[in-house]
């Protein structure tokens, strides 16, 4: 995902230089006027006194360019996105979030919301708007007796797994522990336990959300049911979720997990086993094929990740079809601590590699898709290329299509291709073009896409068709709760009354 973007306005750049000086002195000192941008792309001057007033109302922090923490806030997991918000608010409580949302709405400011910063489309930061960065608003509180966990809106997955597993309880979340609960859950939430316990949204009991009018609303099956429905799959369209309440399930500490690694020449066999077994595998088994071509001409690899969370005595029987791929180069499958497994895909230095991802749901893997996947994979000495699948099905598929806003319940897997290159390399356009070329041979096999993997170039029409029969209901909700489309940096559902909106970033 490469899009190096720098501040384009000389005016704004001048203002930022002034902020650096001011903010270093004290936030209670005067702040110069700031040239920022509205959600419609027009310049707007924020009076320094108004910004100072906002800063004074916060328990948390207001950061301007040059302040300690500003860069960390604006950076995302993917270093391709190098944007500079005019203001960053780091709330520590709900009133802070309400104050920031109201300020953004009153000034019609472009608004980005960041939790874990994993957005593939770079929509949790922005140039010259306001970013609400939830990193100081984290924590998970377990009520073991009630089998519930309350999670603040800025929390990372690993914090939840750690807190709940201390009680032998779990809620299904994603596979990389530094992903944000906020973004992952609102788009759906797939992971190693989703086939057993359902998607993350299927495990929500309630959410508290600050909507565009600045009100805090409780959404559950008893209260604001319409909002509760839309928040489960509708992404960040309806407001900032301050608290997620998930149900918990008893979970053993040890699971059987690991990787079978084969040479790239076995890619077809790995994918064929996935095609044949993914739909009928027990719900306790998660399998994920990954085909990788590293940069620099190193040999490619075909891998199958497995995670089995059923009774240990049944593990080998569940794995038998996977073992039929043949003798691997290496086999790391063993009993593992679940929390450790959840951390095993964490990136130690995410800012070293820029990435670009395309993805879509498949309901099967016919032979011609496997042929396109294997024959079309193109190596490049400067670029790593991978194609991988997040297995769905099982409990994910048992909810009806209209039970929540998430519509792609029939998916067998989320198919993704990703390219990665050294951060800062100047040939990103070439890598992105190569990924798109490859994807153009695969896309016809997909039906819909995961909104959390929305491509940066996605259009409103893409979003519309992805939600299938649920779209009209989402538009009605958006019109009710966010008529001015304040929350637009997401897979944007556009309200009826919007005069001029776009989902392009
Ligand atoms: P952010 O970039 O912080 O936020 C993304 C968007 O979410 C924001 O633009 C905003 O619209 C919204 N948002 C975030 N928090 C809130 C909130 N509290 N209230 C309202 N809106 C909010 N997905 C899976 O399902 N399973 C996986 O296993 C998985 N693994 C991944 C691994 C990596 C390394 C990466 C980069 C992504 C992965 N994803 C996975 C995709 C992931 O779900 C999305 O990237 C998701 O948007 C990440 O959420 P975040 O909070 O980290 O992102």
PDB file of N, CA, C and O and ligand atoms in Angstrom, residues 1 76-77 112-120 122-125 134 152-157 173-176 178-186 188-192 209 231 235-237 239-242 244 286 345 347 390 450-453 487 489-491, ligand 1:
ATOM      1  N   UNK A   1       0.841  -1.179   0.000  1.00  0.00           N
ATOM      2  CA  UNK A   1       0.000   0.000   0.000  1.00  0.00           C
ATOM      3  C   UNK A   1       0.879   1.233   0.000  1.00  0.00           C
ATOM      4  O   UNK A   1       1.402   1.589   1.023  1.00  0.00           O
ATOM      5  N   UNK A  76       0.541   4.908  10.695  1.00  0.00           N
ATOM      6  CA  UNK A  76      -0.241   3.680  10.732  1.00  0.00           C
ATOM      7  C   UNK A  76       0.700   2.490  10.648  1.00  0.00           C
ATOM      8  O   UNK A  76       1.903   2.635  10.407  1.00  0.00           O
ATOM      9  N   UNK A  77       0.150   1.310  10.791  1.00  0.00           N
ATOM     10  CA  UNK A  77       0.943   0.073  10.670  1.00  0.00           C
ATOM     11  C   UNK A  77       1.639   0.043   9.322  1.00  0.00           C
ATOM     12  O   UNK A  77       2.779  -0.392   9.214  1.00  0.00           O
ATOM     13  N   UNK A 112     -10.781  11.476  11.173  1.00  0.00           N
ATOM     14  CA  UNK A 112     -10.297  10.085  11.120  1.00  0.00           C
ATOM     15  C   UNK A 112     -10.292   9.527  12.543  1.00  0.00           C
ATOM     16  O   UNK A 112     -10.029  10.255  13.499  1.00  0.00           O
ATOM     17  N   UNK A 113     -10.582   8.229  12.657  1.00  0.00           N
ATOM     18  CA  UNK A 113     -10.615   7.569  13.963  1.00  0.00           C
ATOM     19  C   UNK A 113      -9.609   6.422  13.938  1.00  0.00           C
ATOM     20  O   UNK A 113      -9.668   5.568  13.060  1.00  0.00           O
ATOM     21  N   UNK A 114      -8.690   6.432  14.901  1.00  0.00           N
ATOM     22  CA  UNK A 114      -7.653   5.383  14.924  1.00  0.00           C
ATOM     23  C   UNK A 114      -7.702   4.593  16.229  1.00  0.00           C
ATOM     24  O   UNK A 114      -7.721   5.168  17.307  1.00  0.00           O
ATOM     25  N   UNK A 115      -7.714   3.273  16.058  1.00  0.00           N
ATOM     26  CA  UNK A 115      -7.631   2.384  17.223  1.00  0.00           C
ATOM     27  C   UNK A 115      -6.271   1.687  17.168  1.00  0.00           C
ATOM     28  O   UNK A 115      -5.285   2.169  17.697  1.00  0.00           O
ATOM     29  N   UNK A 116      -6.175   0.564  16.433  1.00  0.00           N
ATOM     30  CA  UNK A 116      -4.888  -0.145  16.319  1.00  0.00           C
ATOM     31  C   UNK A 116      -4.041   0.331  15.151  1.00  0.00           C
ATOM     32  O   UNK A 116      -2.881  -0.062  15.013  1.00  0.00           O
ATOM     33  N   UNK A 117      -4.622   1.132  14.246  1.00  0.00           N
ATOM     34  CA  UNK A 117      -3.864   1.687  13.124  1.00  0.00           C
ATOM     35  C   UNK A 117      -3.583   0.701  12.002  1.00  0.00           C
ATOM     36  O   UNK A 117      -2.689   0.927  11.189  1.00  0.00           O
ATOM     37  N   UNK A 118      -4.355  -0.369  11.905  1.00  0.00           N
ATOM     38  CA  UNK A 118      -4.076  -1.388  10.891  1.00  0.00           C
ATOM     39  C   UNK A 118      -4.806  -1.173   9.569  1.00  0.00           C
ATOM     40  O   UNK A 118      -4.696  -2.006   8.673  1.00  0.00           O
ATOM     41  N   UNK A 119      -5.543  -0.101   9.454  1.00  0.00           N
ATOM     42  CA  UNK A 119      -6.335   0.123   8.240  1.00  0.00           C
ATOM     43  C   UNK A 119      -5.496  -0.084   6.971  1.00  0.00           C
ATOM     44  O   UNK A 119      -4.479   0.576   6.771  1.00  0.00           O
ATOM     45  N   UNK A 120      -5.932  -1.017   6.129  1.00  0.00           N
ATOM     46  CA  UNK A 120      -5.211  -1.272   4.880  1.00  0.00           C
ATOM     47  C   UNK A 120      -5.377  -0.112   3.901  1.00  0.00           C
ATOM     48  O   UNK A 120      -4.577   0.041   2.992  1.00  0.00           O
ATOM     49  N   UNK A 122      -5.625   3.065   4.866  1.00  0.00           N
ATOM     50  CA  UNK A 122      -5.044   4.282   5.439  1.00  0.00           C
ATOM     51  C   UNK A 122      -6.074   5.277   5.930  1.00  0.00           C
ATOM     52  O   UNK A 122      -5.781   6.473   6.058  1.00  0.00           O
ATOM     53  N   UNK A 123      -7.268   4.801   6.282  1.00  0.00           N
ATOM     54  CA  UNK A 123      -8.334   5.744   6.600  1.00  0.00           C
ATOM     55  C   UNK A 123      -8.405   6.151   8.068  1.00  0.00           C
ATOM     56  O   UNK A 123      -9.275   6.918   8.442  1.00  0.00           O
ATOM     57  N   UNK A 124      -7.472   5.664   8.880  1.00  0.00           N
ATOM     58  CA  UNK A 124      -7.493   6.085  10.277  1.00  0.00           C
ATOM     59  C   UNK A 124      -6.529   7.245  10.546  1.00  0.00           C
ATOM     60  O   UNK A 124      -6.268   7.585  11.700  1.00  0.00           O
ATOM     61  N   UNK A 125      -6.039   7.845   9.470  1.00  0.00           N
ATOM     62  CA  UNK A 125      -5.311   9.098   9.602  1.00  0.00           C
ATOM     63  C   UNK A 125      -5.761   9.974   8.440  1.00  0.00           C
ATOM     64  O   UNK A 125      -6.502   9.520   7.563  1.00  0.00           O
ATOM     65  N   UNK A 134      -7.229   6.654  19.708  1.00  0.00           N
ATOM     66  CA  UNK A 134      -7.776   6.058  20.931  1.00  0.00           C
ATOM     67  C   UNK A 134      -6.741   5.294  21.764  1.00  0.00           C
ATOM     68  O   UNK A 134      -7.100   4.484  22.608  1.00  0.00           O
ATOM     69  N   UNK A 152     -12.604  -1.265  26.211  1.00  0.00           N
ATOM     70  CA  UNK A 152     -12.629   0.139  25.767  1.00  0.00           C
ATOM     71  C   UNK A 152     -12.323   0.230  24.277  1.00  0.00           C
ATOM     72  O   UNK A 152     -11.571  -0.586  23.731  1.00  0.00           O
ATOM     73  N   UNK A 153     -12.821   1.284  23.655  1.00  0.00           N
ATOM     74  CA  UNK A 153     -12.804   1.397  22.195  1.00  0.00           C
ATOM     75  C   UNK A 153     -11.449   1.475  21.528  1.00  0.00           C
ATOM     76  O   UNK A 153     -11.341   1.310  20.322  1.00  0.00           O
ATOM     77  N   UNK A 154     -10.359   1.727  22.304  1.00  0.00           N
ATOM     78  CA  UNK A 154      -9.038   1.825  21.687  1.00  0.00           C
ATOM     79  C   UNK A 154      -8.149   0.613  21.935  1.00  0.00           C
ATOM     80  O   UNK A 154      -6.975   0.609  21.564  1.00  0.00           O
ATOM     81  N   UNK A 155      -8.717  -0.425  22.525  1.00  0.00           N
ATOM     82  CA  UNK A 155      -7.933  -1.585  22.988  1.00  0.00           C
ATOM     83  C   UNK A 155      -7.408  -2.426  21.828  1.00  0.00           C
ATOM     84  O   UNK A 155      -8.036  -2.517  20.775  1.00  0.00           O
ATOM     85  N   UNK A 156      -6.258  -3.059  22.048  1.00  0.00           N
ATOM     86  CA  UNK A 156      -5.694  -3.981  21.058  1.00  0.00           C
ATOM     87  C   UNK A 156      -6.107  -5.421  21.398  1.00  0.00           C
ATOM     88  O   UNK A 156      -6.350  -5.749  22.563  1.00  0.00           O
ATOM     89  N   UNK A 157      -6.141  -6.269  20.371  1.00  0.00           N
ATOM     90  CA  UNK A 157      -6.626  -7.644  20.559  1.00  0.00           C
ATOM     91  C   UNK A 157      -5.872  -8.373  21.658  1.00  0.00           C
ATOM     92  O   UNK A 157      -6.470  -9.090  22.466  1.00  0.00           O
ATOM     93  N   UNK A 173     -11.308 -13.283  18.331  1.00  0.00           N
ATOM     94  CA  UNK A 173     -10.772 -12.061  17.731  1.00  0.00           C
ATOM     95  C   UNK A 173      -9.805 -12.462  16.625  1.00  0.00           C
ATOM     96  O   UNK A 173      -9.712 -13.628  16.267  1.00  0.00           O
ATOM     97  N   UNK A 174      -9.065 -11.495  16.069  1.00  0.00           N
ATOM     98  CA  UNK A 174      -8.196 -11.761  14.922  1.00  0.00           C
ATOM     99  C   UNK A 174      -6.876 -12.419  15.289  1.00  0.00           C
ATOM    100  O   UNK A 174      -6.628 -12.739  16.455  1.00  0.00           O
ATOM    101  N   UNK A 175      -6.029 -12.586  14.285  1.00  0.00           N
ATOM    102  CA  UNK A 175      -4.841 -13.424  14.413  1.00  0.00           C
ATOM    103  C   UNK A 175      -3.549 -12.661  14.712  1.00  0.00           C
ATOM    104  O   UNK A 175      -2.502 -13.284  14.857  1.00  0.00           O
ATOM    105  N   UNK A 176      -3.602 -11.342  14.747  1.00  0.00           N
ATOM    106  CA  UNK A 176      -2.382 -10.560  15.022  1.00  0.00           C
ATOM    107  C   UNK A 176      -2.682  -9.660  16.219  1.00  0.00           C
ATOM    108  O   UNK A 176      -3.611  -8.849  16.169  1.00  0.00           O
ATOM    109  N   UNK A 178      -1.550  -7.057  17.739  1.00  0.00           N
ATOM    110  CA  UNK A 178      -1.533  -5.590  17.807  1.00  0.00           C
ATOM    111  C   UNK A 178      -2.589  -4.948  16.897  1.00  0.00           C
ATOM    112  O   UNK A 178      -2.560  -3.742  16.652  1.00  0.00           O
ATOM    113  N   UNK A 179      -3.522  -5.746  16.374  1.00  0.00           N
ATOM    114  CA  UNK A 179      -4.668  -5.184  15.641  1.00  0.00           C
ATOM    115  C   UNK A 179      -5.638  -4.570  16.661  1.00  0.00           C
ATOM    116  O   UNK A 179      -5.745  -5.044  17.782  1.00  0.00           O
ATOM    117  N   UNK A 180      -6.353  -3.527  16.254  1.00  0.00           N
ATOM    118  CA  UNK A 180      -7.295  -2.876  17.158  1.00  0.00           C
ATOM    119  C   UNK A 180      -8.634  -3.595  17.223  1.00  0.00           C
ATOM    120  O   UNK A 180      -9.165  -4.029  16.201  1.00  0.00           O
ATOM    121  N   UNK A 181      -9.174  -3.684  18.434  1.00  0.00           N
ATOM    122  CA  UNK A 181     -10.511  -4.270  18.600  1.00  0.00           C
ATOM    123  C   UNK A 181     -11.537  -3.420  17.844  1.00  0.00           C
ATOM    124  O   UNK A 181     -12.480  -3.941  17.242  1.00  0.00           O
ATOM    125  N   UNK A 182     -11.319  -2.083  17.839  1.00  0.00           N
ATOM    126  CA  UNK A 182     -12.299  -1.180  17.229  1.00  0.00           C
ATOM    127  C   UNK A 182     -12.529  -1.469  15.760  1.00  0.00           C
ATOM    128  O   UNK A 182     -13.645  -1.793  15.339  1.00  0.00           O
ATOM    129  N   UNK A 183     -11.458  -1.385  14.972  1.00  0.00           N
ATOM    130  CA  UNK A 183     -11.613  -1.597  13.533  1.00  0.00           C
ATOM    131  C   UNK A 183     -11.989  -3.023  13.210  1.00  0.00           C
ATOM    132  O   UNK A 183     -12.909  -3.280  12.423  1.00  0.00           O
ATOM    133  N   UNK A 184     -11.299  -3.972  13.838  1.00  0.00           N
ATOM    134  CA  UNK A 184     -11.549  -5.383  13.511  1.00  0.00           C
ATOM    135  C   UNK A 184     -13.006  -5.766  13.783  1.00  0.00           C
ATOM    136  O   UNK A 184     -13.676  -6.354  12.943  1.00  0.00           O
ATOM    137  N   UNK A 185     -13.506  -5.386  14.955  1.00  0.00           N
ATOM    138  CA  UNK A 185     -14.849  -5.840  15.329  1.00  0.00           C
ATOM    139  C   UNK A 185     -15.924  -5.178  14.460  1.00  0.00           C
ATOM    140  O   UNK A 185     -16.851  -5.855  13.989  1.00  0.00           O
ATOM    141  N   UNK A 186     -15.798  -3.880  14.231  1.00  0.00           N
ATOM    142  CA  UNK A 186     -16.894  -3.190  13.540  1.00  0.00           C
ATOM    143  C   UNK A 186     -17.061  -3.678  12.107  1.00  0.00           C
ATOM    144  O   UNK A 186     -18.159  -3.645  11.555  1.00  0.00           O
ATOM    145  N   UNK A 188     -16.436  -6.879  11.248  1.00  0.00           N
ATOM    146  CA  UNK A 188     -16.830  -8.295  11.295  1.00  0.00           C
ATOM    147  C   UNK A 188     -16.009  -9.086  12.292  1.00  0.00           C
ATOM    148  O   UNK A 188     -16.512  -9.529  13.298  1.00  0.00           O
ATOM    149  N   UNK A 189     -14.707  -9.254  11.992  1.00  0.00           N
ATOM    150  CA  UNK A 189     -13.822  -9.948  12.917  1.00  0.00           C
ATOM    151  C   UNK A 189     -13.705 -11.433  12.675  1.00  0.00           C
ATOM    152  O   UNK A 189     -14.535 -12.219  13.151  1.00  0.00           O
ATOM    153  N   UNK A 190     -12.669 -11.823  11.905  1.00  0.00           N
ATOM    154  CA  UNK A 190     -12.363 -13.244  11.677  1.00  0.00           C
ATOM    155  C   UNK A 190     -11.101 -13.603  12.428  1.00  0.00           C
ATOM    156  O   UNK A 190     -10.210 -12.775  12.571  1.00  0.00           O
ATOM    157  N   UNK A 191     -11.008 -14.880  12.825  1.00  0.00           N
ATOM    158  CA  UNK A 191      -9.783 -15.315  13.486  1.00  0.00           C
ATOM    159  C   UNK A 191      -9.778 -16.809  13.676  1.00  0.00           C
ATOM    160  O   UNK A 191     -10.607 -17.526  13.121  1.00  0.00           O
ATOM    161  N   UNK A 192      -8.842 -17.265  14.490  1.00  0.00           N
ATOM    162  CA  UNK A 192      -8.621 -18.708  14.635  1.00  0.00           C
ATOM    163  C   UNK A 192      -9.780 -19.432  15.319  1.00  0.00           C
ATOM    164  O   UNK A 192      -9.886 -20.645  15.212  1.00  0.00           O
ATOM    165  N   UNK A 209     -21.710   3.914  22.069  1.00  0.00           N
ATOM    166  CA  UNK A 209     -21.169   4.618  20.906  1.00  0.00           C
ATOM    167  C   UNK A 209     -21.486   6.115  20.992  1.00  0.00           C
ATOM    168  O   UNK A 209     -22.602   6.493  21.350  1.00  0.00           O
ATOM    169  N   UNK A 231     -23.964  -1.492  13.556  1.00  0.00           N
ATOM    170  CA  UNK A 231     -22.574  -1.464  14.033  1.00  0.00           C
ATOM    171  C   UNK A 231     -21.885  -2.816  13.829  1.00  0.00           C
ATOM    172  O   UNK A 231     -20.664  -2.891  13.757  1.00  0.00           O
ATOM    173  N   UNK A 235     -18.829  -1.177   9.980  1.00  0.00           N
ATOM    174  CA  UNK A 235     -17.575  -0.437  10.120  1.00  0.00           C
ATOM    175  C   UNK A 235     -17.750   0.797  10.984  1.00  0.00           C
ATOM    176  O   UNK A 235     -18.637   0.875  11.834  1.00  0.00           O
ATOM    177  N   UNK A 236     -16.894   1.789  10.745  1.00  0.00           N
ATOM    178  CA  UNK A 236     -16.908   2.992  11.581  1.00  0.00           C
ATOM    179  C   UNK A 236     -17.935   4.025  11.137  1.00  0.00           C
ATOM    180  O   UNK A 236     -17.837   5.198  11.506  1.00  0.00           O
ATOM    181  N   UNK A 237     -18.951   3.618  10.390  1.00  0.00           N
ATOM    182  CA  UNK A 237     -19.897   4.560   9.802  1.00  0.00           C
ATOM    183  C   UNK A 237     -20.787   5.304  10.785  1.00  0.00           C
ATOM    184  O   UNK A 237     -21.305   6.373  10.455  1.00  0.00           O
ATOM    185  N   UNK A 239     -20.308   6.084  14.284  1.00  0.00           N
ATOM    186  CA  UNK A 239     -19.832   6.806  15.453  1.00  0.00           C
ATOM    187  C   UNK A 239     -18.609   6.127  16.024  1.00  0.00           C
ATOM    188  O   UNK A 239     -18.053   5.205  15.425  1.00  0.00           O
ATOM    189  N   UNK A 240     -18.204   6.608  17.195  1.00  0.00           N
ATOM    190  CA  UNK A 240     -17.021   6.035  17.849  1.00  0.00           C
ATOM    191  C   UNK A 240     -17.493   5.122  18.982  1.00  0.00           C
ATOM    192  O   UNK A 240     -18.156   5.581  19.925  1.00  0.00           O
ATOM    193  N   UNK A 241     -17.172   3.859  18.861  1.00  0.00           N
ATOM    194  CA  UNK A 241     -17.566   2.919  19.904  1.00  0.00           C
ATOM    195  C   UNK A 241     -16.610   3.096  21.077  1.00  0.00           C
ATOM    196  O   UNK A 241     -15.386   2.976  20.930  1.00  0.00           O
ATOM    197  N   UNK A 242     -17.179   3.409  22.230  1.00  0.00           N
ATOM    198  CA  UNK A 242     -16.345   3.637  23.411  1.00  0.00           C
ATOM    199  C   UNK A 242     -16.192   2.362  24.219  1.00  0.00           C
ATOM    200  O   UNK A 242     -15.218   2.176  24.924  1.00  0.00           O
ATOM    201  N   UNK A 244     -17.047  -2.015  23.969  1.00  0.00           N
ATOM    202  CA  UNK A 244     -17.593  -3.250  23.394  1.00  0.00           C
ATOM    203  C   UNK A 244     -17.815  -4.219  24.548  1.00  0.00           C
ATOM    204  O   UNK A 244     -16.902  -4.422  25.363  1.00  0.00           O
ATOM    205  N   UNK A 286      -8.904 -24.599  12.160  1.00  0.00           N
ATOM    206  CA  UNK A 286      -8.703 -23.415  11.309  1.00  0.00           C
ATOM    207  C   UNK A 286      -7.506 -23.704  10.425  1.00  0.00           C
ATOM    208  O   UNK A 286      -6.440 -24.082  10.928  1.00  0.00           O
ATOM    209  N   UNK A 345       2.001 -14.060  14.964  1.00  0.00           N
ATOM    210  CA  UNK A 345       2.078 -13.347  13.683  1.00  0.00           C
ATOM    211  C   UNK A 345       2.388 -11.868  13.848  1.00  0.00           C
ATOM    212  O   UNK A 345       2.319 -11.104  12.880  1.00  0.00           O
ATOM    213  N   UNK A 347       4.175  -8.322  14.099  1.00  0.00           N
ATOM    214  CA  UNK A 347       5.299  -7.765  13.350  1.00  0.00           C
ATOM    215  C   UNK A 347       6.178  -6.998  14.323  1.00  0.00           C
ATOM    216  O   UNK A 347       5.683  -6.174  15.076  1.00  0.00           O
ATOM    217  N   UNK A 390      -8.065 -16.401   4.639  1.00  0.00           N
ATOM    218  CA  UNK A 390      -8.567 -16.512   6.008  1.00  0.00           C
ATOM    219  C   UNK A 390      -9.834 -17.358   5.921  1.00  0.00           C
ATOM    220  O   UNK A 390     -10.813 -16.955   5.268  1.00  0.00           O
ATOM    221  N   UNK A 450     -14.238  -8.024   2.226  1.00  0.00           N
ATOM    222  CA  UNK A 450     -14.265  -7.729   3.655  1.00  0.00           C
ATOM    223  C   UNK A 450     -14.062  -6.223   3.808  1.00  0.00           C
ATOM    224  O   UNK A 450     -13.044  -5.698   3.360  1.00  0.00           O
ATOM    225  N   UNK A 451     -14.999  -5.527   4.426  1.00  0.00           N
ATOM    226  CA  UNK A 451     -14.865  -4.054   4.488  1.00  0.00           C
ATOM    227  C   UNK A 451     -13.588  -3.634   5.219  1.00  0.00           C
ATOM    228  O   UNK A 451     -13.057  -2.558   4.966  1.00  0.00           O
ATOM    229  N   UNK A 452     -13.082  -4.490   6.106  1.00  0.00           N
ATOM    230  CA  UNK A 452     -11.837  -4.154   6.798  1.00  0.00           C
ATOM    231  C   UNK A 452     -10.627  -4.213   5.877  1.00  0.00           C
ATOM    232  O   UNK A 452      -9.556  -3.729   6.219  1.00  0.00           O
ATOM    233  N   UNK A 453     -10.803  -4.832   4.711  1.00  0.00           N
ATOM    234  CA  UNK A 453      -9.706  -4.889   3.739  1.00  0.00           C
ATOM    235  C   UNK A 453     -10.023  -4.009   2.531  1.00  0.00           C
ATOM    236  O   UNK A 453      -9.461  -4.210   1.450  1.00  0.00           O
ATOM    237  N   UNK A 487     -18.556  10.671   9.824  1.00  0.00           N
ATOM    238  CA  UNK A 487     -17.714   9.468   9.845  1.00  0.00           C
ATOM    239  C   UNK A 487     -17.675   8.901   8.432  1.00  0.00           C
ATOM    240  O   UNK A 487     -18.470   8.031   8.069  1.00  0.00           O
ATOM    241  N   UNK A 489     -14.434   8.388   6.692  1.00  0.00           N
ATOM    242  CA  UNK A 489     -13.179   7.701   6.356  1.00  0.00           C
ATOM    243  C   UNK A 489     -13.292   6.243   6.805  1.00  0.00           C
ATOM    244  O   UNK A 489     -12.826   5.838   7.877  1.00  0.00           O
ATOM    245  N   UNK A 490     -13.976   5.472   5.962  1.00  0.00           N
ATOM    246  CA  UNK A 490     -14.262   4.055   6.214  1.00  0.00           C
ATOM    247  C   UNK A 490     -14.861   3.497   4.925  1.00  0.00           C
ATOM    248  O   UNK A 490     -14.881   4.202   3.906  1.00  0.00           O
ATOM    249  N   UNK A 491     -15.373   2.269   4.946  1.00  0.00           N
ATOM    250  CA  UNK A 491     -16.125   1.759   3.790  1.00  0.00           C
ATOM    251  C   UNK A 491     -17.443   2.512   3.824  1.00  0.00           C
ATOM    252  O   UNK A 491     -18.404   2.100   4.469  1.00  0.00           O
TER     253      UNK A 491
HETATM  254  P1  LIG B   1      -7.471   1.378  12.544  1.00  0.00           P
HETATM  255  O1  LIG B   1      -6.652   1.710  11.365  1.00  0.00           O
HETATM  256  O2  LIG B   1      -7.127   1.989  13.840  1.00  0.00           O
HETATM  257  O3  LIG B   1      -8.988   1.647  12.276  1.00  0.00           O
HETATM  258  C1  LIG B   1      -9.598   1.238  11.075  1.00  0.00           C
HETATM  259  C2  LIG B   1     -10.964   1.883  11.002  1.00  0.00           C
HETATM  260  O4  LIG B   1     -11.791   1.342  12.012  1.00  0.00           O
HETATM  261  C3  LIG B   1     -10.960   3.378  11.249  1.00  0.00           C
HETATM  262  O5  LIG B   1     -10.727   4.061  10.034  1.00  0.00           O
HETATM  263  C4  LIG B   1     -12.342   3.620  11.824  1.00  0.00           C
HETATM  264  O6  LIG B   1     -13.252   3.792  10.762  1.00  0.00           O
HETATM  265  C5  LIG B   1     -12.667   2.337  12.527  1.00  0.00           C
HETATM  266  N1  LIG B   1     -12.515   2.336  13.989  1.00  0.00           N
HETATM  267  C6  LIG B   1     -11.477   1.875  14.718  1.00  0.00           C
HETATM  268  N2  LIG B   1     -11.774   1.930  16.016  1.00  0.00           N
HETATM  269  C7  LIG B   1     -13.014   2.444  16.120  1.00  0.00           C
HETATM  270  C8  LIG B   1     -13.884   2.713  17.209  1.00  0.00           C
HETATM  271  N3  LIG B   1     -13.555   2.467  18.486  1.00  0.00           N
HETATM  272  N4  LIG B   1     -15.107   3.230  16.929  1.00  0.00           N
HETATM  273  C9  LIG B   1     -15.475   3.487  15.648  1.00  0.00           C
HETATM  274  N5  LIG B   1     -14.697   3.238  14.586  1.00  0.00           N
HETATM  275  C10 LIG B   1     -13.482   2.716  14.834  1.00  0.00           C
HETATM  276  N6  LIG B   1      -8.998  -8.748  10.221  1.00  0.00           N
HETATM  277  C11 LIG B   1      -9.630  -9.848  10.730  1.00  0.00           C
HETATM  278  O7  LIG B   1     -10.848  -9.900  10.730  1.00  0.00           O
HETATM  279  N7  LIG B   1      -8.920 -10.887  11.232  1.00  0.00           N
HETATM  280  C12 LIG B   1      -7.579 -10.891  11.283  1.00  0.00           C
HETATM  281  O8  LIG B   1      -6.981 -11.855  11.732  1.00  0.00           O
HETATM  282  C13 LIG B   1      -6.882  -9.758  10.766  1.00  0.00           C
HETATM  283  N8  LIG B   1      -5.536  -9.689  10.809  1.00  0.00           N
HETATM  284  C14 LIG B   1      -4.904  -8.553  10.384  1.00  0.00           C
HETATM  285  C15 LIG B   1      -3.517  -8.469  10.513  1.00  0.00           C
HETATM  286  C16 LIG B   1      -2.849  -7.334  10.077  1.00  0.00           C
HETATM  287  C17 LIG B   1      -1.357  -7.271  10.238  1.00  0.00           C
HETATM  288  C18 LIG B   1      -3.575  -6.260   9.515  1.00  0.00           C
HETATM  289  C19 LIG B   1      -2.852  -5.043   9.029  1.00  0.00           C
HETATM  290  C20 LIG B   1      -4.947  -6.333   9.390  1.00  0.00           C
HETATM  291  C21 LIG B   1      -5.630  -7.481   9.831  1.00  0.00           C
HETATM  292  N9  LIG B   1      -7.005  -7.593   9.728  1.00  0.00           N
HETATM  293  C22 LIG B   1      -7.653  -8.693  10.231  1.00  0.00           C
HETATM  294  C23 LIG B   1      -7.795  -6.517   9.129  1.00  0.00           C
HETATM  295  C24 LIG B   1      -8.295  -5.610  10.250  1.00  0.00           C
HETATM  296  O9  LIG B   1      -9.516  -6.118  10.729  1.00  0.00           O
HETATM  297  C25 LIG B   1      -8.519  -4.182   9.744  1.00  0.00           C
HETATM  298  O10 LIG B   1      -7.310  -3.659   9.254  1.00  0.00           O
HETATM  299  C26 LIG B   1      -9.079  -3.296  10.856  1.00  0.00           C
HETATM  300  O11 LIG B   1      -9.544  -2.106  10.297  1.00  0.00           O
HETATM  301  C27 LIG B   1      -8.027  -3.014  11.884  1.00  0.00           C
HETATM  302  O12 LIG B   1      -8.554  -2.322  12.966  1.00  0.00           O
HETATM  303  P2  LIG B   1      -7.639  -1.263  13.748  1.00  0.00           P
HETATM  304  O13 LIG B   1      -8.447  -0.737  14.854  1.00  0.00           O
HETATM  305  O14 LIG B   1      -6.316  -1.866  14.020  1.00  0.00           O
HETATM  306  O15 LIG B   1      -7.409  -0.215  12.590  1.00  0.00           O
END
